[in-house]
Short mmCIF file of C-alpha atoms in Angstrom, two decimals:
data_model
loop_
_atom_site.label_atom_id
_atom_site.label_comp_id
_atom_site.label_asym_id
_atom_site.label_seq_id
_atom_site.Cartn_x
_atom_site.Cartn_y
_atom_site.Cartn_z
CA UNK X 1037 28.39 135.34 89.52
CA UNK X 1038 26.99 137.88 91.89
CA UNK X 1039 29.33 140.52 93.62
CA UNK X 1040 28.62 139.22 96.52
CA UNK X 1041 29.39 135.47 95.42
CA UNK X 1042 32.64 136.88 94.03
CA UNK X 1043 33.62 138.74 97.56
CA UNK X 1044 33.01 135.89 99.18
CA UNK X 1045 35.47 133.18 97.20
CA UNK X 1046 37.91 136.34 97.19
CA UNK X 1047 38.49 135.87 101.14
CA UNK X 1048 38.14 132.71 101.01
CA UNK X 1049 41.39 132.15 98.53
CA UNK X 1050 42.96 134.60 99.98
CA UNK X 1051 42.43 132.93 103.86
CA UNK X 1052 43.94 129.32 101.88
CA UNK X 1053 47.02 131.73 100.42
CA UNK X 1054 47.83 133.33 104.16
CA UNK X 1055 47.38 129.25 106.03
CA UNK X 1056 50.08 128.24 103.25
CA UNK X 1057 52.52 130.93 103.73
CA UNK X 1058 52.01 130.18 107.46
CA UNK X 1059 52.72 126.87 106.56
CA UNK X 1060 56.31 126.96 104.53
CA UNK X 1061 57.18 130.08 106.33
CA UNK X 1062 61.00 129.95 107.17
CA UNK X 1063 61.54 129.99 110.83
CA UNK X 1064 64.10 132.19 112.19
CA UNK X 1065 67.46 130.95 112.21
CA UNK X 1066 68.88 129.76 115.52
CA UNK X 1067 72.08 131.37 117.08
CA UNK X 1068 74.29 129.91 119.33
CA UNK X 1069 72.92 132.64 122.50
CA UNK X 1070 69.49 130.87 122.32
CA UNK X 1071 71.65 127.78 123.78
CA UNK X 1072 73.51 129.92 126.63
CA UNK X 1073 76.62 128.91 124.63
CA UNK X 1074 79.49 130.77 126.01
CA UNK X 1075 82.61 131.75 123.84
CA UNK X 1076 86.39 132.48 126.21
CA UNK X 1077 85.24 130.63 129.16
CA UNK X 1078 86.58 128.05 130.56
CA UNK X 1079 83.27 125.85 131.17
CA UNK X 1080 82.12 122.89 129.30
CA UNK X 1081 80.05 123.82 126.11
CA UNK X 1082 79.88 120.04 124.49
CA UNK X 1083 76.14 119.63 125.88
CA UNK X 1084 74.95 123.26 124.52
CA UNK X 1085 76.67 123.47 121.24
CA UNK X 1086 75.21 119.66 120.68
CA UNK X 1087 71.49 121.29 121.32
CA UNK X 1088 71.85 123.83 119.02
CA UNK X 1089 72.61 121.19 116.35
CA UNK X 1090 70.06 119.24 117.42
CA UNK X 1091 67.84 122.54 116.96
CA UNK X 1092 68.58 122.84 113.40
CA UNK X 1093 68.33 119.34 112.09
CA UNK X 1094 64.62 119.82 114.13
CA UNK X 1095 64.21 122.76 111.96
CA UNK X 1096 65.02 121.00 108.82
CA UNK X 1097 69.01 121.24 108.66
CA UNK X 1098 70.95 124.35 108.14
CA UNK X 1099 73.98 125.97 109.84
CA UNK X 1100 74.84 126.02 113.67
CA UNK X 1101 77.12 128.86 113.54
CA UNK X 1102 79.54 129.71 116.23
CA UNK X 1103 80.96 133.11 116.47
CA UNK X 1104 84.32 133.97 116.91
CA UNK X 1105 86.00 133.15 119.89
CA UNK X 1106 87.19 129.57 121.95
CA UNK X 1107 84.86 127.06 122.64
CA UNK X 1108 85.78 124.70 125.75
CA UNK X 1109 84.45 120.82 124.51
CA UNK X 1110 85.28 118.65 126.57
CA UNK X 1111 83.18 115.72 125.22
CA UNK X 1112 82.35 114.77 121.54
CA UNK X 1113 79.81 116.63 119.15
CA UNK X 1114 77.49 114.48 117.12
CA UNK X 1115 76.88 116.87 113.90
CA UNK X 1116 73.50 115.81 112.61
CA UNK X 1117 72.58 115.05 108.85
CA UNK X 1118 71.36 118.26 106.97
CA UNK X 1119 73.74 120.13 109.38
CA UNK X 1120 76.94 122.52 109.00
CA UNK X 1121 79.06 123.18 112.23
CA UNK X 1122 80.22 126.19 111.17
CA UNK X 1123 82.89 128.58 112.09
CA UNK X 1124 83.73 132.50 111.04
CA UNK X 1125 86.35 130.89 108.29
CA UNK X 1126 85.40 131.05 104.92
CA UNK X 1127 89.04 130.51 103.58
CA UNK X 1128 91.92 128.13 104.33
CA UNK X 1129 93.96 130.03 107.30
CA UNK X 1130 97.09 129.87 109.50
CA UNK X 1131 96.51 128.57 113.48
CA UNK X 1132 95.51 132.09 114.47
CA UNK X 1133 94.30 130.95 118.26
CA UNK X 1134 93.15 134.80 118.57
CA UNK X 1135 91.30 134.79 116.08
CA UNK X 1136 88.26 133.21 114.51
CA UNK X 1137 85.93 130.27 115.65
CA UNK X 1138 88.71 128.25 117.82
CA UNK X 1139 87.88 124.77 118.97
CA UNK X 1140 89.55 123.79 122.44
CA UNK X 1141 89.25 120.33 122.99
CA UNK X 1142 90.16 117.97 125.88
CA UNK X 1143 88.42 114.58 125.94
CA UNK X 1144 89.99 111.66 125.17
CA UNK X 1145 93.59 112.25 126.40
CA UNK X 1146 95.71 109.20 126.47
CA UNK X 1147 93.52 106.94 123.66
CA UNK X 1148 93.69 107.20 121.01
CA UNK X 1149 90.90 104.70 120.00
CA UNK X 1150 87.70 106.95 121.83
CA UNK X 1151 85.49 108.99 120.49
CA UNK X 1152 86.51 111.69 118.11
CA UNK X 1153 85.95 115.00 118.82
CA UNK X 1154 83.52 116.01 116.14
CA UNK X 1155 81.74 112.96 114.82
CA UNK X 1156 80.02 113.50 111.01
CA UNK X 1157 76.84 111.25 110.13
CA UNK X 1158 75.46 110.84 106.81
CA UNK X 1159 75.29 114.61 104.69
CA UNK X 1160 76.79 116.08 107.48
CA UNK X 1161 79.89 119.22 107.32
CA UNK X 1162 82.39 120.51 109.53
CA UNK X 1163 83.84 123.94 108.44
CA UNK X 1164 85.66 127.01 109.40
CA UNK X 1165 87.16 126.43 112.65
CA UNK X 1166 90.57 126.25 113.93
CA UNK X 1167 91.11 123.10 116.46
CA UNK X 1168 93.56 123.49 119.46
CA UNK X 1169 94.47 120.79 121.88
CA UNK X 1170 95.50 122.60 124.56
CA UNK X 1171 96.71 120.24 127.33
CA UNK X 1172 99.11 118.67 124.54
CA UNK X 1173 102.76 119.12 124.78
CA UNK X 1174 106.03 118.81 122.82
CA UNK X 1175 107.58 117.44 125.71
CA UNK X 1176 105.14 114.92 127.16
CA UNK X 1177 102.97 114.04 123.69
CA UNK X 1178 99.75 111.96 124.94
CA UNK X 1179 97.59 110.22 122.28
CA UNK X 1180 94.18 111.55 121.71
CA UNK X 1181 91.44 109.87 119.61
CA UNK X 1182 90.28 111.81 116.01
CA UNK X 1183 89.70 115.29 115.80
CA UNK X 1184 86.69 114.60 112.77
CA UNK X 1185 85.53 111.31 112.22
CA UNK X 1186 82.95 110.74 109.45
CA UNK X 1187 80.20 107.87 108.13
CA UNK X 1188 77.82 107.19 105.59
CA UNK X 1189 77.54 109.71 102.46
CA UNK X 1190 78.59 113.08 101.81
CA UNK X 1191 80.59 113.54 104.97
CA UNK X 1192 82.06 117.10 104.36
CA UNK X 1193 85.46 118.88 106.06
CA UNK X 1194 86.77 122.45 104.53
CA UNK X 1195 88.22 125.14 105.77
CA UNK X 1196 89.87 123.28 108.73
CA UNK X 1197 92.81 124.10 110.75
CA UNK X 1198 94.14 121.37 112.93
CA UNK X 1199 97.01 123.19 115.46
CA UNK X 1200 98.64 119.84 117.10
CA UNK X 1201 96.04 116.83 116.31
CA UNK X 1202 97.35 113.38 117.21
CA UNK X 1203 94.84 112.42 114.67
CA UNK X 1204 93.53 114.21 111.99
CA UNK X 1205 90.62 112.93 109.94
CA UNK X 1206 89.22 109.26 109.31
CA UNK X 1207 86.36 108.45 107.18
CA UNK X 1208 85.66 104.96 108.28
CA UNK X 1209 85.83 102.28 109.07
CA UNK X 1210 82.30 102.48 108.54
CA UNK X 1211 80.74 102.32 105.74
CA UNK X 1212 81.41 105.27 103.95
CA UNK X 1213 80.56 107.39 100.42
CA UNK X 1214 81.66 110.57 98.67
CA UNK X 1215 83.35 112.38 101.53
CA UNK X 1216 84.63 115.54 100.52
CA UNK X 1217 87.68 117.12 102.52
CA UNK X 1218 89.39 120.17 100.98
CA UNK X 1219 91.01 123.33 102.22
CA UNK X 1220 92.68 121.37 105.32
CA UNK X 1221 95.98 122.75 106.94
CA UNK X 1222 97.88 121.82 110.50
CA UNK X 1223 100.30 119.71 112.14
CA UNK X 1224 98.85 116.69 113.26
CA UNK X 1225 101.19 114.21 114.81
CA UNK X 1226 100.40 110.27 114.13
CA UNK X 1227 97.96 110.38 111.64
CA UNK X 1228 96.80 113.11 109.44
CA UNK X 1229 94.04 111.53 106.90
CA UNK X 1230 93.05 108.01 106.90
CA UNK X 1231 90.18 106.45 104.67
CA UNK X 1232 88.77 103.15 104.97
CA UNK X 1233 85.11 101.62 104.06
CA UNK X 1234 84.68 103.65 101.28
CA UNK X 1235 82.73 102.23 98.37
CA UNK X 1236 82.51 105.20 96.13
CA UNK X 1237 84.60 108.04 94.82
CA UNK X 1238 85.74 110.05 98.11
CA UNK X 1239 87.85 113.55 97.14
CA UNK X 1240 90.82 114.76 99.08
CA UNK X 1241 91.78 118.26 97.76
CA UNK X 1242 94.32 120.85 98.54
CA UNK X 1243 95.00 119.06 102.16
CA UNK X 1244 98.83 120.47 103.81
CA UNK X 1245 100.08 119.06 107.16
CA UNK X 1246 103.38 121.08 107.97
CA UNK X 1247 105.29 121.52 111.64
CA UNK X 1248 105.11 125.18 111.89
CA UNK X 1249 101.20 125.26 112.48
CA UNK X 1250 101.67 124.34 116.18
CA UNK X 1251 104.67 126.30 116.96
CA UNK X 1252 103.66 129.52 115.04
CA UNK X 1253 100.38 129.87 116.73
CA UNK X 1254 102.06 130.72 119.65
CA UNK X 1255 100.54 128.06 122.33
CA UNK X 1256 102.05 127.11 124.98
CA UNK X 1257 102.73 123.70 124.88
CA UNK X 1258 105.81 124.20 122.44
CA UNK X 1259 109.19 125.79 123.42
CA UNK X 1260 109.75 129.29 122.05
CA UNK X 1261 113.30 128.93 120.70
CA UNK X 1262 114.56 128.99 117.07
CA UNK X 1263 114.32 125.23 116.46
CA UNK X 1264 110.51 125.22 117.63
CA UNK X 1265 109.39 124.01 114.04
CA UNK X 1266 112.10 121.19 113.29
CA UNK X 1267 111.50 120.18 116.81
CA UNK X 1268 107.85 119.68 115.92
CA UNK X 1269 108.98 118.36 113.00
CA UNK X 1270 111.66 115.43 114.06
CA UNK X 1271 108.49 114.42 116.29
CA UNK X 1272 106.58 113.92 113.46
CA UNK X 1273 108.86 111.92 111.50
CA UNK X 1274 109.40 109.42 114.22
CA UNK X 1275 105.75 108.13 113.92
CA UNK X 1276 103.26 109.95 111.58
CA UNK X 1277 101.67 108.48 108.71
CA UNK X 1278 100.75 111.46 106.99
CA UNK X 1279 97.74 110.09 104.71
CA UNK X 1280 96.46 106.25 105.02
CA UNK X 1281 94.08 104.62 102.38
CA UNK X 1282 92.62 101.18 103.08
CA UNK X 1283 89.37 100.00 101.19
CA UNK X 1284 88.50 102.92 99.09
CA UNK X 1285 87.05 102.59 95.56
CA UNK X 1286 88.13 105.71 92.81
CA UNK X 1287 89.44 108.02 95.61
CA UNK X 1288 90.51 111.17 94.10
CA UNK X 1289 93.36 112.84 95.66
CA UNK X 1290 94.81 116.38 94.43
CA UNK X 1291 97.42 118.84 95.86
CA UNK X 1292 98.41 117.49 99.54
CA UNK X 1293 101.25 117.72 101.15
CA UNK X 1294 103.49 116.51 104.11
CA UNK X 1295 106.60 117.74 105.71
CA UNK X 1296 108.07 115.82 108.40
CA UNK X 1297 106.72 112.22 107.92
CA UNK X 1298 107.57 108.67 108.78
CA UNK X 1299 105.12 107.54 105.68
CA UNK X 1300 103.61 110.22 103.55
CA UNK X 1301 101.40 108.61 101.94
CA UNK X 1302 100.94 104.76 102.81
CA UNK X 1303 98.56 102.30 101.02
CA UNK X 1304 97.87 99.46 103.06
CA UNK X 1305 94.63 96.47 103.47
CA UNK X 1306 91.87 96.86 106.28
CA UNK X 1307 91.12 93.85 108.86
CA UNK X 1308 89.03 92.34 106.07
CA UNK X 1309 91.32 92.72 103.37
CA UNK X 1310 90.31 95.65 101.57
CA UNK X 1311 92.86 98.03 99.81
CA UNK X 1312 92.53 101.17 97.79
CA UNK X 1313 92.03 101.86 93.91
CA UNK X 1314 92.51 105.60 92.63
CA UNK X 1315 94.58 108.41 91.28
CA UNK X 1316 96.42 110.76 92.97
CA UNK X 1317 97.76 113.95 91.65
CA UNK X 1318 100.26 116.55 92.46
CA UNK X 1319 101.09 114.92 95.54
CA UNK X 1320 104.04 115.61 97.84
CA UNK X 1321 106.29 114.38 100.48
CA UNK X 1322 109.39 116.08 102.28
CA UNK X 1323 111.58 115.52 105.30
CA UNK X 1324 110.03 112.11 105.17
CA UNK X 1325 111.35 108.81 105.72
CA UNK X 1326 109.18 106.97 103.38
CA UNK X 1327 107.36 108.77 100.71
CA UNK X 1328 105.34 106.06 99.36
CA UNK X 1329 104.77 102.71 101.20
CA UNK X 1330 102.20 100.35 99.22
CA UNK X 1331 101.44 97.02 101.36
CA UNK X 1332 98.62 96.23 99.19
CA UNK X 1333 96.56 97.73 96.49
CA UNK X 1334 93.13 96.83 94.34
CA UNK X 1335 94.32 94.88 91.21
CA UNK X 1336 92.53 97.82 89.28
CA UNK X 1337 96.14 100.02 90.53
CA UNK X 1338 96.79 103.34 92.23
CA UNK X 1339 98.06 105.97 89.72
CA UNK X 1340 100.18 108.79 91.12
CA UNK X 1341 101.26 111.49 88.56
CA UNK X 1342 103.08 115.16 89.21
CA UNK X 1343 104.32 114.32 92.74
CA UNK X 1344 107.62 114.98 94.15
CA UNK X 1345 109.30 113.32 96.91
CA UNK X 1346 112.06 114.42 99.04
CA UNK X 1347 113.68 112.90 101.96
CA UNK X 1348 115.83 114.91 104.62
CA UNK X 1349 117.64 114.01 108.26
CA UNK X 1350 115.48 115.40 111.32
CA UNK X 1351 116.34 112.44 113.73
CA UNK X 1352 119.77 111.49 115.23
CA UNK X 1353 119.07 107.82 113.94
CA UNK X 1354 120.52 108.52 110.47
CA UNK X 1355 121.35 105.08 110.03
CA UNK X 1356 117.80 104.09 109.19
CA UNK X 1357 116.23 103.17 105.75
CA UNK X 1358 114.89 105.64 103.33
CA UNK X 1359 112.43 105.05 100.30
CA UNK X 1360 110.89 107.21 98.16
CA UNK X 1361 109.10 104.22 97.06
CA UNK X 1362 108.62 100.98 98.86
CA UNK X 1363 106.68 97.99 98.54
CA UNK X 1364 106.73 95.95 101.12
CA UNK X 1365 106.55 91.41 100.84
CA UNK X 1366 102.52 91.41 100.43
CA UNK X 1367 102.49 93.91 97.72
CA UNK X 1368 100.35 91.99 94.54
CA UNK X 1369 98.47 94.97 93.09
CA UNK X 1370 99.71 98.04 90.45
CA UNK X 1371 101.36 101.04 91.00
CA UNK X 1372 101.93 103.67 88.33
CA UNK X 1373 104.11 106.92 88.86
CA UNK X 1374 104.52 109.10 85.95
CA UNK X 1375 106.20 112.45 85.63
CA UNK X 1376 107.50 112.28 89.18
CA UNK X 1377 110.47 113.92 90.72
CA UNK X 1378 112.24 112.64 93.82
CA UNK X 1379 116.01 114.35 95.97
CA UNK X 1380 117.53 114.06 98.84
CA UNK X 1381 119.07 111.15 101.15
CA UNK X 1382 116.92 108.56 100.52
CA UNK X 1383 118.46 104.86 100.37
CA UNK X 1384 116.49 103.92 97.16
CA UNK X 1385 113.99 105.74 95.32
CA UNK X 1386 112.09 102.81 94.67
CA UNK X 1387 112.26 99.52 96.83
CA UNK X 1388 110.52 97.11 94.74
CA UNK X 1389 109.47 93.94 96.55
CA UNK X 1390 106.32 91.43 96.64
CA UNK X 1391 104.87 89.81 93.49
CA UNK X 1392 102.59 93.02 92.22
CA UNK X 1393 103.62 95.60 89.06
CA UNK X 1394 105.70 98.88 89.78
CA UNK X 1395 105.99 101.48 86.40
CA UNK X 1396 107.95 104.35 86.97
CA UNK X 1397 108.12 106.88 83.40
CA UNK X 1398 109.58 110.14 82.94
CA UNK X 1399 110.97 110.69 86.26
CA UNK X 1400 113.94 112.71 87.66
CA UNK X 1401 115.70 111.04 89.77
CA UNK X 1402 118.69 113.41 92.23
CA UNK X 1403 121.07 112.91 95.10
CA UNK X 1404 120.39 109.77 96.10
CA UNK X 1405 122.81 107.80 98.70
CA UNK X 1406 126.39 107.09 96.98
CA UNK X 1407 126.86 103.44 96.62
CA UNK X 1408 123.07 102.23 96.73
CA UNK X 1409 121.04 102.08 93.64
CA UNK X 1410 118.36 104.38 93.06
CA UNK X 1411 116.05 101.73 92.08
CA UNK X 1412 116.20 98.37 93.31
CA UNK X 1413 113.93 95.41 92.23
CA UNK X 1414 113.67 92.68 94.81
CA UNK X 1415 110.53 90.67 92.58
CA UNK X 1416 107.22 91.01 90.92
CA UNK X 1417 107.50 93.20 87.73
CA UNK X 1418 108.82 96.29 86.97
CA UNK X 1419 109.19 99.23 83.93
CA UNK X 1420 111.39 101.81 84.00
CA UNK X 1421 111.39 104.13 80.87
CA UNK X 1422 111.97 107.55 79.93
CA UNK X 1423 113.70 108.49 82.85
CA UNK X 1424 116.69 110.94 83.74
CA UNK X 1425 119.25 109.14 86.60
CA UNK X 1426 120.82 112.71 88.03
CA UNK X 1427 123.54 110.79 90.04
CA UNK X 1428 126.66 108.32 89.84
CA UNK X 1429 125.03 105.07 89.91
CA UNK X 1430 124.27 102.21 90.54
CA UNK X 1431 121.32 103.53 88.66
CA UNK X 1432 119.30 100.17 88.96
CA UNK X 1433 120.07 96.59 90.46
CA UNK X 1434 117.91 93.84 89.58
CA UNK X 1435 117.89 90.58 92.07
CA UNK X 1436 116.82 87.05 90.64
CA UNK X 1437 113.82 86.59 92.28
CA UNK X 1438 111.68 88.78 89.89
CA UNK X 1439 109.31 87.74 87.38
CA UNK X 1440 110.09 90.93 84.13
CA UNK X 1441 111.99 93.59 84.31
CA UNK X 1442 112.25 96.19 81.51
CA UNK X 1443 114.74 99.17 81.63
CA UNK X 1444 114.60 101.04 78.25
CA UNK X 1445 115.59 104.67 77.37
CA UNK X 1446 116.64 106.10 80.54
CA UNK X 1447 119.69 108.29 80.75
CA UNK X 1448 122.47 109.16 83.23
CA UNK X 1449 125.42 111.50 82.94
CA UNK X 1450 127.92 108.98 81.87
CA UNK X 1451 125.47 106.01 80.96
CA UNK X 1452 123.12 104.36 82.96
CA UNK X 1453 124.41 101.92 85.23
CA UNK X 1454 122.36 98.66 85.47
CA UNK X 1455 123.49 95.59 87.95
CA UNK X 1456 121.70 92.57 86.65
CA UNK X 1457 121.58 89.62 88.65
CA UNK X 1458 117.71 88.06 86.79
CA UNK X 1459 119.54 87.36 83.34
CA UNK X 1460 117.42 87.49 80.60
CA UNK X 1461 114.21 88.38 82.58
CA UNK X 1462 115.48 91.86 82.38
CA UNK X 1463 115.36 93.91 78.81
CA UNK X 1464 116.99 96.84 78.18
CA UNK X 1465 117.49 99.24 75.16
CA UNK X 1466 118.46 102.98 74.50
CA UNK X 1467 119.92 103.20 78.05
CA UNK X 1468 122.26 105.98 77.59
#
């Protein structure tokens, strides 16, 4: 081939190489000034901080990054898929409202069934910002719809402080897959997490709902006296229902918390029947009047292991009920506790009733009411093994009305304590 010939296919590969790398060249990364979006001011930004998402999902996905600062929404924010509403958090943090990416949001006051604030479609996130409802009171509480609503697959929330939500998270009712939400703090005040629609493996990880993240952050809308966080805190035991699972297949729960709960953690059927199935560990519950409250579960079980449960007075009404464990008259599915620990006040530590299968092994059991047994077995079946009774007794009480019963190699200081009114549909041995 002549020189020339050569020269000549030279520039002409190399014109093909520059048109490519014109081609998959990486646009420049938006920022949130391109979309006059305005941090500390008191105007709406809903309609410019939803362009700038819209920009980047145009783009091909990617962060829409807001800066530090408060952001005035006063609508609801559509995240896109292949889009990350990001804020300046990279870790888990306290309600620092000077500080950081800070959401301020004010639509939906007074219903609770509108839009949510931040609404995730399919392979969508939310992370790194703090949420504040500012026009929300201790004194007056108004309901507000969800703060982060998510659908379809890989719906994603982390690093996200909730200050005084009336409604945390819900993934669902919509169909719904493999949401992840970790690394999610705050007080919210009638329902923290609820799943529902979810027909495969969803993670909850390392998710804490405590009083003190309203109060401490220093807004406005709580009292500044001494009491500030077990005022927050009676509130929330009146009516929250700290983490809600309706139809959701394998869900994987690990490290979550609540203190200051009506339910902490209650399993309960959707409008079409559908319950939950999955395991939950290292769970926890305090200052709450019902720990556990299972009104139906998948016949495949839910398995709770390592969680502790503790039940304290906020609320004048101390004549009221308290379960660690209670399953309620539609109850047919499984529930498994192992290595458990449950104190405090509570009534019963397990309130057995419907027809389903309750297992409780190698739990400590302390402090319960004097006078009412620590577990009591209303029907359905029931095992109780391996298990250390840290009070006076009645230690268990069986009614007639259940199917099996078996109560084998517990102890008590001074014996364990068993009122039997089944007969010989209750077993016992090595009860010391």
């Amino acid at each position: 081939m002549s020189y020339h010939c050569r020269l000549k296919y030279s520039l002409l590969l190399f014109s093909v190489l520059i048109g490519l790398s014109n081609v998959f060249a990486k646009a420049d990364p938006l920022t949130q000034e391109q979309f006059n979006i305005v941090a500390n001011s008191e105007e709406d930004q809903t309609a410019a901080v939803q362009s700038y998402m819209d920009a980047v999902a145009e783009q091909g996905g990617g962060e829409a990054r807001l800066t530090a600062g408060a952001y005035t929404i006063k609508g609801s924010l559509t995240v896109p898929t292949g889009v990350t509403l990001a804020g300046t958090w990279e870790t888990p943090h306290h309600g620092v409202l000077s500080k950081g990416t800070v959401i301020h949001a004010y639509g939906g006051r007074g219903n609770e069934d509108g839009p949510a604030l931040i609404k995730l479609t399919q392979s969508s996130a939310v992370k790194g910002v703090t949420i504040l409802y500012p026009e929300q009171e201790l004194a007056d509480l108004q309901p507000y719809p969800w703060a982060i609503h998510g659908s379809g697959m890989h719906c994603t929330v982390e690093n996200v402080t909730l200050v005084n939500a009336w409604q945390g998270i819900s993934m669902g009712p919509e169909w719904n897959e493999l949401h992840l939400i970790r690394n999610v703090f705050g007080c919210v005040l009638r329902r923290g997490v609820k799943i529902d629609g979810c027909t495969d493996i969803g993670r909850i990880e390392n998710v804490h709902f405590n009083p003190h993240y309203w109060p401490r952050s220093k807004h406005e809308g709580v009292s500044n006296d001494g009491n500030r966080d077990l005022s927050v805190a009676a509130e929330m035991q009146k009516r929250l229902e700290a983490f809600i699972f309706c139809r959701t297949d394998w869900e994987y729960v690990v490290d979550t918390f609540v203190f200051g709960a009506k339910i902490g953690y209650h399993f309960t059927a959707n409008e079409r029947g559908g319950a939950c199935n999955g395991q939950f560990l290292g769970i926890g519950a305090d200052m709450s009047q019902y720990g556990v409250v299972a009104d139906r579960a998948q016949k495949w079980g839910i398995l709770i292991t390592n969680g502790e449960f503790v039940c304290g007075q906020l609320r004048p009404d101390q004549a009221l009920k308290r379960s660690g464990i209670l399953t309620t008259e539609n109850f047919d599915g499984s529930l498994q506790l192992s290595n458990c620990s449950f104190w405090g006040f509570f009534t019963h530590i397990l309130e057995e009733n419907g027809s389903g299968f309750v297992s409780m092994n190698q739990i400590t059991i302390n402090n319960n009411t004097p006078g009412e047994p620590c577990v009591l077995v209303n029907g359905g079946r029931a095992s109780i093994s391996q298990s250390f009774f840290n009070t006076k007794g009645p230690h268990v009480r069986v009614n007639e009305s259940v199917v099996k019963v078996g109560i084998n190699n517990n102890f008590a200081p001074g014996g364990v304590k068993i009122e039997n009114d089944a007969g010989d549909k209750v077993s016992t041995n090595g009860n010391e």
